[in-house]
CSV table of C-alpha atoms in Angstrom, one decimal:
chain,number,residue,atom,x,y,z
A,390,GLN,CA,6.8,-3.1,8.6
A,391,ASP,CA,6.0,-6.8,8.8
A,392,ILE,CA,5.0,-6.9,5.2
A,393,ARG,CA,8.1,-5.0,4.2
A,394,ASP,CA,10.3,-7.5,6.1
A,395,CYS,CA,8.4,-10.6,4.8
A,396,PRO,CA,11.2,-12.9,3.5
A,397,GLY,CA,8.8,-14.7,1.1
A,398,PRO,CA,7.7,-16.7,-0.7
A,399,LEU,CA,5.0,-14.9,-2.5
A,400,SER,CA,2.3,-17.2,-1.2
A,401,ALA,CA,3.1,-16.1,2.3
A,402,LEU,CA,2.8,-12.5,1.3
A,403,THR,CA,-0.5,-13.2,-0.4
A,404,GLU,CA,-1.9,-14.7,2.7
A,405,LEU,CA,-0.8,-11.8,4.8
A,406,ASN,CA,-2.3,-9.3,2.3
A,407,ALA,CA,-5.6,-11.2,2.4
A,408,ALA,CA,-5.8,-10.8,6.2
A,409,VAL,CA,-5.0,-7.1,5.9
A,410,LYS,CA,-7.7,-6.6,3.3
A,411,GLU,CA,-10.2,-8.2,5.5
A,412,LYS,CA,-9.2,-5.9,8.4
A,413,PHE,CA,-9.5,-2.9,6.1
A,414,ARG,CA,-12.9,-4.0,4.9
A,415,HIS,CA,-14.1,-4.3,8.5
A,416,LEU,CA,-12.7,-0.9,9.5
A,417,ARG,CA,-14.3,0.7,6.4
A,418,GLY,CA,-17.7,-0.7,7.5
A,419,ARG,CA,-17.2,0.7,11.0
A,420,ILE,CA,-16.3,4.1,9.6
A,421,GLN,CA,-19.5,4.1,7.5
A,422,ASP,CA,-21.6,3.2,10.5
A,423,LEU,CA,-20.1,6.1,12.4
A,424,GLU,CA,-20.8,8.4,9.4
A,425,GLU,CA,-24.5,7.2,9.3
A,426,MET,CA,-24.8,7.9,13.0
A,427,ALA,CA,-23.4,11.4,12.5
A,428,LYS,CA,-26.0,12.2,9.9
A,429,GLU,CA,-28.8,11.1,12.2
A,430,GLN,CA,-27.8,13.5,15.0
A,431,ASP,CA,-30.3,16.3,15.7
A,432,LYS,CA,-27.8,18.7,17.2
A,433,GLU,CA,-25.5,20.4,14.7
A,434,SER,CA,-22.5,20.5,17.0
A,435,GLU,CA,-22.7,16.8,17.7
A,436,LYS,CA,-23.1,16.1,14.0
A,437,GLN,CA,-20.1,18.1,13.1
A,438,ALA,CA,-18.0,16.6,15.9
A,439,LEU,CA,-18.8,13.1,14.6
A,440,LEU,CA,-18.1,14.0,11.0
A,441,ARG,CA,-14.7,15.4,12.0
A,442,GLU,CA,-14.0,12.1,13.8
A,443,VAL,CA,-15.1,10.2,10.6
A,444,GLU,CA,-12.8,12.4,8.5
A,445,ASN,CA,-9.9,11.7,10.8
A,446,HIS,CA,-10.5,7.9,10.6
A,447,LYS,CA,-10.7,8.1,6.8
A,448,LYS,CA,-7.5,10.0,6.6
A,449,GLN,CA,-5.7,7.5,8.9
A,450,MET,CA,-7.1,4.6,6.9
A,451,LEU,CA,-5.9,6.1,3.6
A,452,SER,CA,-2.5,6.7,5.1
A,453,ASN,CA,-2.3,3.1,6.3
A,454,GLN,CA,-3.4,1.9,2.8
A,455,ALA,CA,-0.7,4.0,1.1
A,456,ALA,CA,2.0,2.6,3.5
A,457,TRP,CA,0.6,-0.9,2.9
A,458,ARG,CA,1.0,-0.5,-0.9
A,459,LYS,CA,4.5,0.8,-0.5
A,460,ALA,CA,5.5,-2.1,1.8
A,461,ASN,CA,4.0,-4.6,-0.7
A,462,LEU,CA,6.1,-3.1,-3.5
A,463,ALA,CA,9.3,-3.1,-1.4
A,464,CYS,CA,8.6,-6.7,-0.3
A,465,LYS,CA,8.0,-8.0,-3.8
A,466,ILE,CA,11.1,-6.4,-5.1
A,467,ALA,CA,13.1,-7.9,-2.2
A,468,ILE,CA,11.6,-11.4,-2.9
A,469,ASP,CA,12.4,-11.1,-6.6
A,470,ASN,CA,15.9,-10.1,-5.9
A,471,SER,CA,16.3,-12.9,-3.4
A,472,GLU,CA,15.0,-15.5,-5.9
A,473,LYS,CA,17.4,-14.1,-8.6
A,474,ASP,CA,20.3,-14.4,-6.2
A,475,GLN,CA,19.4,-17.9,-5.3
A,476,LEU,CA,19.4,-18.9,-9.0
A,477,LEU,CA,22.7,-17.2,-9.7
A,478,GLN,CA,24.4,-18.8,-6.8
A,479,GLY,CA,23.4,-22.3,-8.1
A,480,ARG,CA,22.5,-23.8,-4.7
A,481,ASP,CA,21.9,-27.5,-4.7
A,482,VAL,CA,18.4,-29.0,-4.3
A,483,LEU,CA,18.9,-30.1,-0.7
A,484,ARG,CA,20.1,-26.7,0.4
A,485,GLN,CA,17.2,-25.1,-1.4
A,486,ARG,CA,14.7,-27.4,0.4
A,487,LYS,CA,16.3,-26.6,3.7
A,488,THR,CA,16.3,-22.9,3.0
A,489,THR,CA,12.6,-23.1,1.9
A,490,LYS,CA,11.6,-24.9,5.1
A,491,GLU,CA,13.4,-22.4,7.2
A,492,SER,CA,11.9,-19.5,5.1
A,493,LEU,CA,8.4,-21.0,5.5
A,494,ALA,CA,8.8,-21.4,9.3
A,495,GLU,CA,10.1,-17.9,9.6
A,496,SER,CA,7.4,-16.6,7.3
A,497,ALA,CA,4.7,-18.3,9.4
A,498,GLY,CA,6.1,-16.7,12.5
A,499,ASN,CA,6.2,-13.3,10.8
A,500,ILE,CA,2.7,-13.7,9.4
A,501,THR,CA,1.4,-14.6,12.9
A,502,GLU,CA,3.1,-11.7,14.5
A,503,SER,CA,1.9,-9.4,11.7
A,504,LEU,CA,-1.7,-10.5,12.0
A,505,MET,CA,-1.6,-10.1,15.8
A,506,SER,CA,-0.2,-6.6,15.4
A,507,ILE,CA,-2.9,-5.6,12.8
A,508,SER,CA,-5.6,-7.2,14.9
A,509,ARG,CA,-4.5,-5.1,17.9
A,510,MET,CA,-4.4,-2.0,15.9
A,511,MET,CA,-7.9,-2.6,14.4
A,512,SER,CA,-9.3,-3.5,17.8
A,513,GLN,CA,-8.0,-0.2,19.2
A,514,GLN,CA,-9.6,1.8,16.4
A,515,VAL,CA,-12.9,0.0,16.7
A,516,GLN,CA,-12.9,0.5,20.5
A,517,GLN,CA,-12.2,4.2,20.1
A,518,SER,CA,-15.1,4.5,17.6
A,519,GLU,CA,-17.4,2.6,20.0
A,520,GLU,CA,-16.4,4.8,22.9
A,521,THR,CA,-17.0,7.9,20.8
A,522,MET,CA,-20.5,6.7,19.7
A,523,GLN,CA,-21.4,5.7,23.3
A,524,THR,CA,-20.3,9.2,24.6
A,525,LEU,CA,-22.4,10.9,22.0
A,526,ALA,CA,-25.4,8.7,22.7
A,527,ASN,CA,-25.2,9.5,26.4
A,528,SER,CA,-24.9,13.2,25.6
A,529,SER,CA,-28.0,13.0,23.4
A,530,ARG,CA,-30.0,11.2,26.1
A,531,THR,CA,-29.0,13.9,28.6
A,532,ILE,CA,-30.0,16.7,26.3
A,533,LEU,CA,-33.3,15.0,25.6
A,534,GLU,CA,-34.0,14.6,29.3
A,535,ALA,CA,-33.1,18.3,30.0
A,536,ASN,CA,-35.4,19.3,27.1
A,537,GLU,CA,-38.3,17.4,28.6
A,538,GLU,CA,-37.7,19.0,32.0
A,539,PHE,CA,-37.6,22.5,30.4
A,540,LYS,CA,-40.9,21.7,28.7
A,541,SER,CA,-42.5,20.6,32.0
A,542,MET,CA,-41.2,23.7,33.7
A,543,SER,CA,-42.5,25.9,30.9
A,544,GLY,CA,-46.0,24.3,31.3
A,545,THR,CA,-46.0,24.9,35.0
A,546,ILE,CA,-44.9,28.5,34.6
A,547,GLN,CA,-47.7,29.2,32.0
A,548,LEU,CA,-50.3,27.6,34.4
A,549,GLY,CA,-49.0,29.8,37.2
A,550,ARG,CA,-49.2,32.9,35.0
A,551,LYS,CA,-52.8,32.0,34.1
A,552,LEU,CA,-53.8,31.5,37.7
A,553,ILE,CA,-52.2,34.9,38.8
A,554,THR,CA,-54.0,36.7,35.9
A,555,LYS,CA,-57.3,35.0,37.0
A,556,TYR,CA,-56.8,36.0,40.7
A,557,ASN,CA,-55.9,39.6,39.6
A,558,ARG,CA,-59.1,39.8,37.6
A,559,ARG,CA,-61.2,38.4,40.5
A,560,GLU,CA,-59.6,40.9,42.9
A,561,LEU,CA,-60.5,43.7,40.7
A,562,THR,CA,-64.1,42.4,40.4
A,563,ASP,CA,-64.4,42.1,44.2
A,564,LYS,CA,-63.1,45.6,44.7
A,565,LEU,CA,-65.7,46.9,42.2
A,566,LEU,CA,-68.5,45.0,43.8
A,567,ILE,CA,-67.5,46.3,47.3
A,568,PHE,CA,-67.4,49.8,46.0
A,569,LEU,CA,-70.8,49.5,44.4
A,570,ALA,CA,-72.3,48.0,47.5
A,571,LEU,CA,-70.8,50.8,49.6
A,572,ALA,CA,-72.2,53.4,47.3
A,573,LEU,CA,-75.6,51.8,47.4
A,574,PHE,CA,-75.4,51.6,51.2
A,575,LEU,CA,-74.5,55.3,51.5
A,576,ALA,CA,-77.2,56.3,49.0
A,577,THR,CA,-79.7,54.3,51.0
A,578,VAL,CA,-78.6,56.0,54.3
A,579,LEU,CA,-78.7,59.4,52.7
A,580,TYR,CA,-82.2,58.7,51.4
A,581,ILE,CA,-83.5,57.6,54.8
A,582,LEU,CA,-81.9,60.6,56.5
A,583,LYS,CA,-83.5,62.9,53.9
A,584,LYS,CA,-86.9,61.4,54.5
A,585,ARG,CA,-86.6,61.6,58.3
A,586,LEU,CA,-85.0,65.1,58.6
A,587,PHE,CA,-86.4,66.8,55.7
A,588,PRO,CA,-89.8,65.2,54.9
A,589,PHE,CA,-91.1,68.4,53.2
A,590,LEU,CA,-88.3,68.2,50.5
C-alpha cells in the first residue's frame, strides 16, 4: 500500500524497492534454512509438519511479491500521469521547485513509514519461524531422551529375564539333586535292612 501511494519521484520509489528486495532476500534465506532443517528431521511427522510450514511461507512470500509488483506498476503509472499533468499545466519553475521539495519531504516520510512497516512484518515472520524451529528442536530432544530411557528399561528387563531363567534352571537342578540323594538314601536304608533282617537272601 505504501508503494502504491508513493507520490514520487521515481528515485524515491527505487530506494523503497531496493529496501523491499533486501527484505525479501533475507526472508528467502530464512525459508531455505527452515527447509534444510525439515530435511534433517529423523521423524517423518515432524519433517512433514516443517515442510508444510515451509510451503505456507513460500506461498505467502509469492503472494506478497505479486502484490508488490502490482503496486509498483500502479505507482509508476500514477507518477507518469502526475508528471504529464505538471507539464500540461505549465507551472512556473519556483512552483515546481516548491512542489518537488514538498514531494521529497512527503516521499521521505512515506518511505520511512513503509520501511518500518516492512521491517515489522519481516521480523514477525522471522520470529514465527524461529519459534517453530525451537519447538521442533525441543520435541526432538524430548523424543531422544524418551528413546534412551526405553533402551535402558529394555536392557534392565532383558537382564531380569535372564536372571529369572537362570534361577528356574538352578531350582530344577536342586530338586533333581535332592530327589537323587533321597533315592540313594532310601536305597542304602533298604540295603542295610535287607542285610540285617534277611542275611540269608
